[in-house]
PDB file of C-alpha atoms in Angstrom:
ATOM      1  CA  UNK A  78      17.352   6.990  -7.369  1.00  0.00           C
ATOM      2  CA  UNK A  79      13.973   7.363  -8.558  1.00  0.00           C
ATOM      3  CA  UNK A  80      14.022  11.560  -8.717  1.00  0.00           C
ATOM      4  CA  UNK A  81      11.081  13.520 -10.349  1.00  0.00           C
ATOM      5  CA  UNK A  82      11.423  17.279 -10.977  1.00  0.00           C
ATOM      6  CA  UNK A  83       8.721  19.654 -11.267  1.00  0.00           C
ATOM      7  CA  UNK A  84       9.420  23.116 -12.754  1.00  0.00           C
ATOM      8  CA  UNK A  85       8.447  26.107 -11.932  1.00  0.00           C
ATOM      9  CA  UNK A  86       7.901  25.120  -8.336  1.00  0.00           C
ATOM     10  CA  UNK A  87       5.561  28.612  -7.837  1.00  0.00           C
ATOM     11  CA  UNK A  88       3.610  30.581 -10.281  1.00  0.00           C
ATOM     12  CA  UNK A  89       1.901  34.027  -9.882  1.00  0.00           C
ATOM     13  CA  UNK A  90       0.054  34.637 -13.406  1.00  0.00           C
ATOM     14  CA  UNK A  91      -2.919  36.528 -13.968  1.00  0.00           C
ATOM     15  CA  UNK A  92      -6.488  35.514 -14.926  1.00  0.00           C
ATOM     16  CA  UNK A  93      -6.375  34.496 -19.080  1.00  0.00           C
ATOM     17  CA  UNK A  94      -2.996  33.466 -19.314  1.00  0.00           C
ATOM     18  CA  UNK A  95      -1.460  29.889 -19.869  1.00  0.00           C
ATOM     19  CA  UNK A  96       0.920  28.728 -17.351  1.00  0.00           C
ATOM     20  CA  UNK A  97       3.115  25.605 -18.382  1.00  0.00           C
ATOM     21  CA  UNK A  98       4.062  22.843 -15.769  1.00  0.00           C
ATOM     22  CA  UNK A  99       7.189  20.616 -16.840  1.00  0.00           C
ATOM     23  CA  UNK A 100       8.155  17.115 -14.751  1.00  0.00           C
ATOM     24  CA  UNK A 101      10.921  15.402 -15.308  1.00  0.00           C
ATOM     25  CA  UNK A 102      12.176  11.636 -14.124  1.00  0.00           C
ATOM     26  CA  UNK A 103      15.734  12.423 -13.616  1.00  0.00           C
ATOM     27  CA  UNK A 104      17.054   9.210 -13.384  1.00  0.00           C
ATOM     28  CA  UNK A 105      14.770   6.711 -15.227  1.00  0.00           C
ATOM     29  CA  UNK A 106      12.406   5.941 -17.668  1.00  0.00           C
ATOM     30  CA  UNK A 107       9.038   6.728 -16.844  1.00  0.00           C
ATOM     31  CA  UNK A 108       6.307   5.064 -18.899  1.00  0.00           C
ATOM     32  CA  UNK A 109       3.332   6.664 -17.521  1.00  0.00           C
ATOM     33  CA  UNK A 110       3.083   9.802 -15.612  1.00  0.00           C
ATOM     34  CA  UNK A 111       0.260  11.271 -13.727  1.00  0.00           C
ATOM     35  CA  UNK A 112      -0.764  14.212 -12.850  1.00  0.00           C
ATOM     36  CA  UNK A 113      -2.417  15.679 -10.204  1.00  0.00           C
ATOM     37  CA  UNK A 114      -3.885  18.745  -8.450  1.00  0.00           C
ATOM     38  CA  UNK A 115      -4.510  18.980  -4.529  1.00  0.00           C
ATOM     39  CA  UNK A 116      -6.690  22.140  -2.883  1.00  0.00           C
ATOM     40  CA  UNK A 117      -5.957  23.212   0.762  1.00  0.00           C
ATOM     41  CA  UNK A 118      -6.781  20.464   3.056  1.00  0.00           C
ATOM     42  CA  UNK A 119      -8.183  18.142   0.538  1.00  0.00           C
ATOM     43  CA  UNK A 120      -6.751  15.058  -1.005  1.00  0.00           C
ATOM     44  CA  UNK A 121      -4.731  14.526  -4.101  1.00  0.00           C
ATOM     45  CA  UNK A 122      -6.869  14.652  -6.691  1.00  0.00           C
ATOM     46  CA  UNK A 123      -5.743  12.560 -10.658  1.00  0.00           C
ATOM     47  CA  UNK A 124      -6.404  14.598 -12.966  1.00  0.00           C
ATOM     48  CA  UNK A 125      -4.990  12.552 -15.776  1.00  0.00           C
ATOM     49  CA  UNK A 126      -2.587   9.740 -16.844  1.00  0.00           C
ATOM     50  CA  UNK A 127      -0.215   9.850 -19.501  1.00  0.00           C
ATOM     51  CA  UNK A 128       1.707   7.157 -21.693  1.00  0.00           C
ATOM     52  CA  UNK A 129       5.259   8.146 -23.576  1.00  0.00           C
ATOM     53  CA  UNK A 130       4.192   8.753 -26.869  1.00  0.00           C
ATOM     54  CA  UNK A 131       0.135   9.118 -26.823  1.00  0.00           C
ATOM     55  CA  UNK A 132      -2.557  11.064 -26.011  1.00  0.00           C
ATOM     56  CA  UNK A 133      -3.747  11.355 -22.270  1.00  0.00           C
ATOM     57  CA  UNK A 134      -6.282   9.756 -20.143  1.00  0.00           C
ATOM     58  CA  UNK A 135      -8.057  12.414 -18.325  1.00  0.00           C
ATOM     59  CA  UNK A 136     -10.466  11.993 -14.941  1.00  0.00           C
ATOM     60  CA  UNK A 137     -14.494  12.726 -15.434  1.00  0.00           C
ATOM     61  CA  UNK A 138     -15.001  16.379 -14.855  1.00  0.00           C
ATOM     62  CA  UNK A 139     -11.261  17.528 -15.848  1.00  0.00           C
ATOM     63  CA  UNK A 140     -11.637  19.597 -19.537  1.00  0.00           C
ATOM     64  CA  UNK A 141      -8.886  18.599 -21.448  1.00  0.00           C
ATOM     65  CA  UNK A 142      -8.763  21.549 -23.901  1.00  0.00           C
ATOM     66  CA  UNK A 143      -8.090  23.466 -20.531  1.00  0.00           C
ATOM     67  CA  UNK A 144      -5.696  20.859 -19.154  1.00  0.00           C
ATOM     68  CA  UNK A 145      -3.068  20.317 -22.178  1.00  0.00           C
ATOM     69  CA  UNK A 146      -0.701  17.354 -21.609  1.00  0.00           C
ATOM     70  CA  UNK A 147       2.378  16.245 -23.707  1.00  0.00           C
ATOM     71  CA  UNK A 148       4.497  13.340 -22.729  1.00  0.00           C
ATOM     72  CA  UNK A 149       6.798  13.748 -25.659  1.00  0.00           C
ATOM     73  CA  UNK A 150       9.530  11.588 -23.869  1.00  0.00           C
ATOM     74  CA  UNK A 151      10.661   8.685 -20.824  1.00  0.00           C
ATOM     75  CA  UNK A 152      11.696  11.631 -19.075  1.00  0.00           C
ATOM     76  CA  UNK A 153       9.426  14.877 -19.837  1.00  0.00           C
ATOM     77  CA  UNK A 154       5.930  15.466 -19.419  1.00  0.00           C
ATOM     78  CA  UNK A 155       4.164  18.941 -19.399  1.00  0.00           C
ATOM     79  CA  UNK A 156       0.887  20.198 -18.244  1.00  0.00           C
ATOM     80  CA  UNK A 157      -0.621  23.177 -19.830  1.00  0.00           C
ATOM     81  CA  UNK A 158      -3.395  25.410 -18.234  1.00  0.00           C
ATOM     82  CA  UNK A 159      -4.399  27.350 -20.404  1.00  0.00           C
ATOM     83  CA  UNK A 160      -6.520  30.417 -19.966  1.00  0.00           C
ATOM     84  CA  UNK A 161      -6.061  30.476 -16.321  1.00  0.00           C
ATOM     85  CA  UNK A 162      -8.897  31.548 -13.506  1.00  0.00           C
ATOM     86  CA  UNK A 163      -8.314  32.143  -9.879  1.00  0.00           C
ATOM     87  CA  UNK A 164     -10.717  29.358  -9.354  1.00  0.00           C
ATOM     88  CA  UNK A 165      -7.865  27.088 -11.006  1.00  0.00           C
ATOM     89  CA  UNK A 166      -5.626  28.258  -8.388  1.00  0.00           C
ATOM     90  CA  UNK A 167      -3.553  24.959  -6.453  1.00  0.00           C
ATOM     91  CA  UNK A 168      -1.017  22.741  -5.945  1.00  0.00           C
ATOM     92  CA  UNK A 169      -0.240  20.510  -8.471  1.00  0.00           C
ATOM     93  CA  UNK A 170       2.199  16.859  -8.584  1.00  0.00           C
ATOM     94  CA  UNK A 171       3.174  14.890 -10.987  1.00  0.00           C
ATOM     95  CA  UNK A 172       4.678  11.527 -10.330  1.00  0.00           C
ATOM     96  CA  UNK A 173       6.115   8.799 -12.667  1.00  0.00           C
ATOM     97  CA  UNK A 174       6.275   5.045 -12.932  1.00  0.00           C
ATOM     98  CA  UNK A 175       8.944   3.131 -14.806  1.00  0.00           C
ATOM     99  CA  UNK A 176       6.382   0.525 -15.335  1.00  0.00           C
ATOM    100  CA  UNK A 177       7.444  -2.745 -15.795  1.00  0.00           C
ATOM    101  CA  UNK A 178       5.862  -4.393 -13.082  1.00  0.00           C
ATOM    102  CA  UNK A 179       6.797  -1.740 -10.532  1.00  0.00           C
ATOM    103  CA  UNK A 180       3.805   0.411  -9.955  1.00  0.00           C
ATOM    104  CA  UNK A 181       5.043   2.725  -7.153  1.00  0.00           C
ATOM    105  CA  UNK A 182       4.901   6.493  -7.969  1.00  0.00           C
ATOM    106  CA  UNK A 183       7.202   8.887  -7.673  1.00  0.00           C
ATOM    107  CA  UNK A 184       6.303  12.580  -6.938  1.00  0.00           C
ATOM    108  CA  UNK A 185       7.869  15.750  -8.120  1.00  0.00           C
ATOM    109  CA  UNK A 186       7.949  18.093  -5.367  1.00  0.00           C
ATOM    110  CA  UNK A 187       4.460  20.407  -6.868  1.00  0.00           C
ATOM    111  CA  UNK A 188       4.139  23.521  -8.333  1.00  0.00           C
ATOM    112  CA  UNK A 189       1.855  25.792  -6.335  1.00  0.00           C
ATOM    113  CA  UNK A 190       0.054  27.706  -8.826  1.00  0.00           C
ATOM    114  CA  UNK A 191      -1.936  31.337  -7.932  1.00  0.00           C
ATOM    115  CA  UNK A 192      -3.835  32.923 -10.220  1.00  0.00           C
ATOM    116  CA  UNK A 193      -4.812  36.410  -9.994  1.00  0.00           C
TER     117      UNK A 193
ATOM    118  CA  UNK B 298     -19.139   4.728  -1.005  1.00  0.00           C
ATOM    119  CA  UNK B 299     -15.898   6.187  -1.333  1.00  0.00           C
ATOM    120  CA  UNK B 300     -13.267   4.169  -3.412  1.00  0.00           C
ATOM    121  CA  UNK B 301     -10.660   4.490  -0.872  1.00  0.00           C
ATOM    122  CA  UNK B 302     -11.446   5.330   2.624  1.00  0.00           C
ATOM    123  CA  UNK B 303      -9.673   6.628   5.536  1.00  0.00           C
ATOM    124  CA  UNK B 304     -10.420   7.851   9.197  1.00  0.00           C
ATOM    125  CA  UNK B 305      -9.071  11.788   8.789  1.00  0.00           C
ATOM    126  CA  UNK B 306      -7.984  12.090  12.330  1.00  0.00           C
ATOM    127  CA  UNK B 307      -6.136  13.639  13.569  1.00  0.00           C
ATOM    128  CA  UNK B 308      -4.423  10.826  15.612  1.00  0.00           C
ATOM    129  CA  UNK B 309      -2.584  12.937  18.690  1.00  0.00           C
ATOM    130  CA  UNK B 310      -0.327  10.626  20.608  1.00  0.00           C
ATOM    131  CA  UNK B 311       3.039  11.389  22.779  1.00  0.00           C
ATOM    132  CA  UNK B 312       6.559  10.480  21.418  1.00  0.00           C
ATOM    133  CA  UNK B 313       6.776   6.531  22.294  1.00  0.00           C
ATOM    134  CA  UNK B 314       3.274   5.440  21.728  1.00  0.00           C
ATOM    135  CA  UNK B 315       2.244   2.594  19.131  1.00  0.00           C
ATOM    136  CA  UNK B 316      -0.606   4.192  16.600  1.00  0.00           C
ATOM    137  CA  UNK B 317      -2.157   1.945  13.730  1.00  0.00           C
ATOM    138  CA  UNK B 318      -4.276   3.631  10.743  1.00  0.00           C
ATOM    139  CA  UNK B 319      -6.424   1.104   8.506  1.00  0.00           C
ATOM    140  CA  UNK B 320      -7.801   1.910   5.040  1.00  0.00           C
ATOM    141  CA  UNK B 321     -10.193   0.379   3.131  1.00  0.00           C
ATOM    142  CA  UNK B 322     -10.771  -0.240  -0.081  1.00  0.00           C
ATOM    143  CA  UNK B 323     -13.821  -1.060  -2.835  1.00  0.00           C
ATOM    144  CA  UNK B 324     -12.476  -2.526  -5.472  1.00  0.00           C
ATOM    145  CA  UNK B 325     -11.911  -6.340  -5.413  1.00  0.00           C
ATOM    146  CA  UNK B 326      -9.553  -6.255  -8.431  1.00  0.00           C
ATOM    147  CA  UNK B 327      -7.023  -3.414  -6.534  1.00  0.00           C
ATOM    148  CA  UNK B 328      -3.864  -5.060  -7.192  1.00  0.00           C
ATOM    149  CA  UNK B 329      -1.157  -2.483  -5.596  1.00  0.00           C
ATOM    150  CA  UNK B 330      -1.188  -0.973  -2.163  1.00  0.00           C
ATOM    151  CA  UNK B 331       1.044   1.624  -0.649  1.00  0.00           C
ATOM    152  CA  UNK B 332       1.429   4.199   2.348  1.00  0.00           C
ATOM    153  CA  UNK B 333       2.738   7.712   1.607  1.00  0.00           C
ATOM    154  CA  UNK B 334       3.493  10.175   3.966  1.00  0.00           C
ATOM    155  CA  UNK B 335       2.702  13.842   3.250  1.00  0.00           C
ATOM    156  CA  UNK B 336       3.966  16.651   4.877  1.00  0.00           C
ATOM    157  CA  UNK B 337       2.571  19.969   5.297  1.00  0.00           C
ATOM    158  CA  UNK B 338       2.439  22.104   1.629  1.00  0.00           C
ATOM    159  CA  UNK B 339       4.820  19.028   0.410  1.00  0.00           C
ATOM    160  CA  UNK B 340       4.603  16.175  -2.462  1.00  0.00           C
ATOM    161  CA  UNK B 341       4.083  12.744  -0.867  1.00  0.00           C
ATOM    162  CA  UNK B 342       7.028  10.535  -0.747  1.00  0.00           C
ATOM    163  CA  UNK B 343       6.650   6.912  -0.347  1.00  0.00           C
ATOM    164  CA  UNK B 344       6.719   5.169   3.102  1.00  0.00           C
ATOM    165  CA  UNK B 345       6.237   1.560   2.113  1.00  0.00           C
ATOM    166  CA  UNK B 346       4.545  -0.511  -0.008  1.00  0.00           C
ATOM    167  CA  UNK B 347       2.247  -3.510   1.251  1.00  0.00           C
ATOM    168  CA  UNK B 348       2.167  -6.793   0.524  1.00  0.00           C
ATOM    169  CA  UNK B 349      -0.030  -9.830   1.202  1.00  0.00           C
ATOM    170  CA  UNK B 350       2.274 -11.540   3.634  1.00  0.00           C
ATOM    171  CA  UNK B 351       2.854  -8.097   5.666  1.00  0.00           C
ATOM    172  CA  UNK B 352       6.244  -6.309   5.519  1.00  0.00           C
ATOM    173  CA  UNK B 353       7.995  -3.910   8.469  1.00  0.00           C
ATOM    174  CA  UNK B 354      10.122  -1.423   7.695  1.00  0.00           C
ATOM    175  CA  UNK B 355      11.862  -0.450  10.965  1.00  0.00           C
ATOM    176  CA  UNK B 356       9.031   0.774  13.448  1.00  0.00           C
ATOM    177  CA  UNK B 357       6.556   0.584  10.647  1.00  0.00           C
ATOM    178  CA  UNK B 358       4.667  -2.467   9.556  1.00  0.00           C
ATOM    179  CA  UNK B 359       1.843  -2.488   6.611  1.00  0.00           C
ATOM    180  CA  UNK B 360      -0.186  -6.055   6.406  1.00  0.00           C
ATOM    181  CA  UNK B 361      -3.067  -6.303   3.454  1.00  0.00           C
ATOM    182  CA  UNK B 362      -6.041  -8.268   4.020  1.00  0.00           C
ATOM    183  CA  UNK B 363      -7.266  -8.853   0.596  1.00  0.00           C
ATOM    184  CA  UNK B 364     -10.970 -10.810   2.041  1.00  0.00           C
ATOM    185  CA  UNK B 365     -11.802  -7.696   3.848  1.00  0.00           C
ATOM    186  CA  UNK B 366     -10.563  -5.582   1.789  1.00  0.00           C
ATOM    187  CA  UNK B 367      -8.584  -3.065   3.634  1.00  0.00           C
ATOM    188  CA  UNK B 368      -4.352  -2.362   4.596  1.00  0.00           C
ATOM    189  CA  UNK B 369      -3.249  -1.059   7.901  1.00  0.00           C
ATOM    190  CA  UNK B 370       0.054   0.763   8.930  1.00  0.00           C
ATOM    191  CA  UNK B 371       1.328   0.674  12.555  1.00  0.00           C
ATOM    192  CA  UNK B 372       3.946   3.042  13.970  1.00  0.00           C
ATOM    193  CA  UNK B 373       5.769   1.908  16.664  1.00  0.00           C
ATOM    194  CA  UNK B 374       7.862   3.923  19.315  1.00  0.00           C
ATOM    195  CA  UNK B 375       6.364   7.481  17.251  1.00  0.00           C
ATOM    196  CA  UNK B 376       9.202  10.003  16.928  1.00  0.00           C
ATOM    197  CA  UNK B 377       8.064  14.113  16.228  1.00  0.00           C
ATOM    198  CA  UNK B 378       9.207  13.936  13.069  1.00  0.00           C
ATOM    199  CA  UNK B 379       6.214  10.937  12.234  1.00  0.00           C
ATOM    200  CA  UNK B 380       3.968  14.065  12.685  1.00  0.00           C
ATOM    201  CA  UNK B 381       2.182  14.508   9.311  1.00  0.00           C
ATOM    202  CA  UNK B 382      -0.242  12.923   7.189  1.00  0.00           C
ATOM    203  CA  UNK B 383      -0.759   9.224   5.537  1.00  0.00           C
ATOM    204  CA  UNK B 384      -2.190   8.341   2.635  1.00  0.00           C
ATOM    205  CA  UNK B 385      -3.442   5.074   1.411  1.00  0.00           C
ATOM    206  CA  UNK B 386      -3.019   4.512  -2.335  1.00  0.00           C
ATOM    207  CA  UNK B 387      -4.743   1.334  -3.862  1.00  0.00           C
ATOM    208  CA  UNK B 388      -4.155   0.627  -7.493  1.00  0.00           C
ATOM    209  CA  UNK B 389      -5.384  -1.809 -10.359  1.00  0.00           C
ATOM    210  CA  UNK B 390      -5.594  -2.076 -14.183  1.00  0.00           C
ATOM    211  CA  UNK B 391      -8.397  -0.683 -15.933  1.00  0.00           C
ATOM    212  CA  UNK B 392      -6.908  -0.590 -19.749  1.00  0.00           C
ATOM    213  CA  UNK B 393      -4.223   1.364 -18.058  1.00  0.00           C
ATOM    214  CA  UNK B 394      -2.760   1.684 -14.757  1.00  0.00           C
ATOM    215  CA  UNK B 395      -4.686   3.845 -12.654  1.00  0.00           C
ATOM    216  CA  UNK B 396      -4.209   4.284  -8.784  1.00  0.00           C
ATOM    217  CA  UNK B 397      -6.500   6.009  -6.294  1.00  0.00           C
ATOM    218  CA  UNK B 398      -5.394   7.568  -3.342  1.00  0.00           C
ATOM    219  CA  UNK B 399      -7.157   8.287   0.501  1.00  0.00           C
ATOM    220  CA  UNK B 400      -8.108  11.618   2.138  1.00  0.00           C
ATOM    221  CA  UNK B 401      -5.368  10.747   4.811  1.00  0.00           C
ATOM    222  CA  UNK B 402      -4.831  10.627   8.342  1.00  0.00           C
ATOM    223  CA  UNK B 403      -3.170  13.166  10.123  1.00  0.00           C
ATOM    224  CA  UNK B 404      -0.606  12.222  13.042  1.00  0.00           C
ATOM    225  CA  UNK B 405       0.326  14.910  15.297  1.00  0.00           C
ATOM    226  CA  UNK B 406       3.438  13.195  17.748  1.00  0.00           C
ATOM    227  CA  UNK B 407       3.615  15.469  20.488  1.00  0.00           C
ATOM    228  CA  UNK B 408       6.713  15.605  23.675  1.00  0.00           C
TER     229      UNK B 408
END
């Protein structure tokens, strides 16, 4: 139990274009979903936290007119970067937490995102 | 001061040996604690998580001590496939739920 999907799981775009993330609890609910990004050899870095049905939550220093999120259901959240730059170029997780007491994460396996 | 720490490593030990990482932690009101393994270009998947009395999981035991404020993780018996990195991940309630996790420790288990 407890699977998270990520899709796509690599993206080659080039510099000005928006590249949409999608991640997906596969077998339950998930309340809150988070989402990170994580540069070679660095840690994981939150970006931002988001709640079925409301806006996001998003870290100091991440622009969130560049960084669109939508939790629109339990089971779907997507991240938008939009108006990509090479410097935006990395890996980045979700994970998702059926709440409820239980505050373990669960990670999609990452999309690795290049930007050219 | 960071808000979760961790020594980086790398830890290089043979197959067999015991290895223990510690983490620490600076907030008093952290409330969940968890190791997560990471391998190399991979998502982190959960190893355990920690509670205040301790808890082992086969070769792996996490204990909490909440006075000092930090969580350790021993390995017994280390296999090659324990090779990768651990992460500490402490989290608490600010409005929402909101956890923080370590730079990691890389393991390297060698024959």
């Amino acid at each position: 139990g407890a699977v998270v999907s990520q899709h796509p799981s690599r993206v080659i775009c080039k510099s000005g274009t928006s590249v949409k993330i999608e991640c997906r609890s596969l077998d339950f609910q998930a309340t809150t979903m988070f989402w990170y990004r994580q540069f070679p050899k660095q840690s994981l870095m939150l970006m931002a936290t988001s709640n079925e049905g409301s806006k996001a939550t998003y870290e100091q220093g991440v622009e969130k007119d560049k960084f669109l999120i939508n939790h629109a259901s339990l089971t779907l959240s997507t991240l938008t970067v939009t108006s990509a730059h090479p410097e935006d170029s990395s890996f980045y997780i979700c994970s998702a937490s059926s709440g409820g007491g239980d505050d373990t994460q669960y990670f999609g396996p990452g999309t690795r995102l290049t930007v050219l | 001061r960071k808000e979760v720490e961790q020594d980086p490593g790398p830890f290089n030990v043979p197959e067999g040996a015991t290895v223990a990482f510690n983490c620490t932690y600076s907030n008093s009101a952290s409330q969940s604690f968890f190791w997560y393994r990471q391998d190399c270009r991979k998502e982190p998947k959960l190893l355990m998580s920690v509670y205040s009395s301790g808890n082992e999981d086969g070769r792996f035991t996490a204990q909490l001590n909440r006075a000092s404020q930090y969580i350790s993780l021993l390995i017994r018996d280390s296999k090659l496939s324990d090779s990768a990195t651990y992460l500490c991940v402490v989290g608490f309630k600010t409005g929402g739920f909101k956890t923080i996790f370590g730079a990691g420790t890389r393991l390297f288990v060698k024959a």
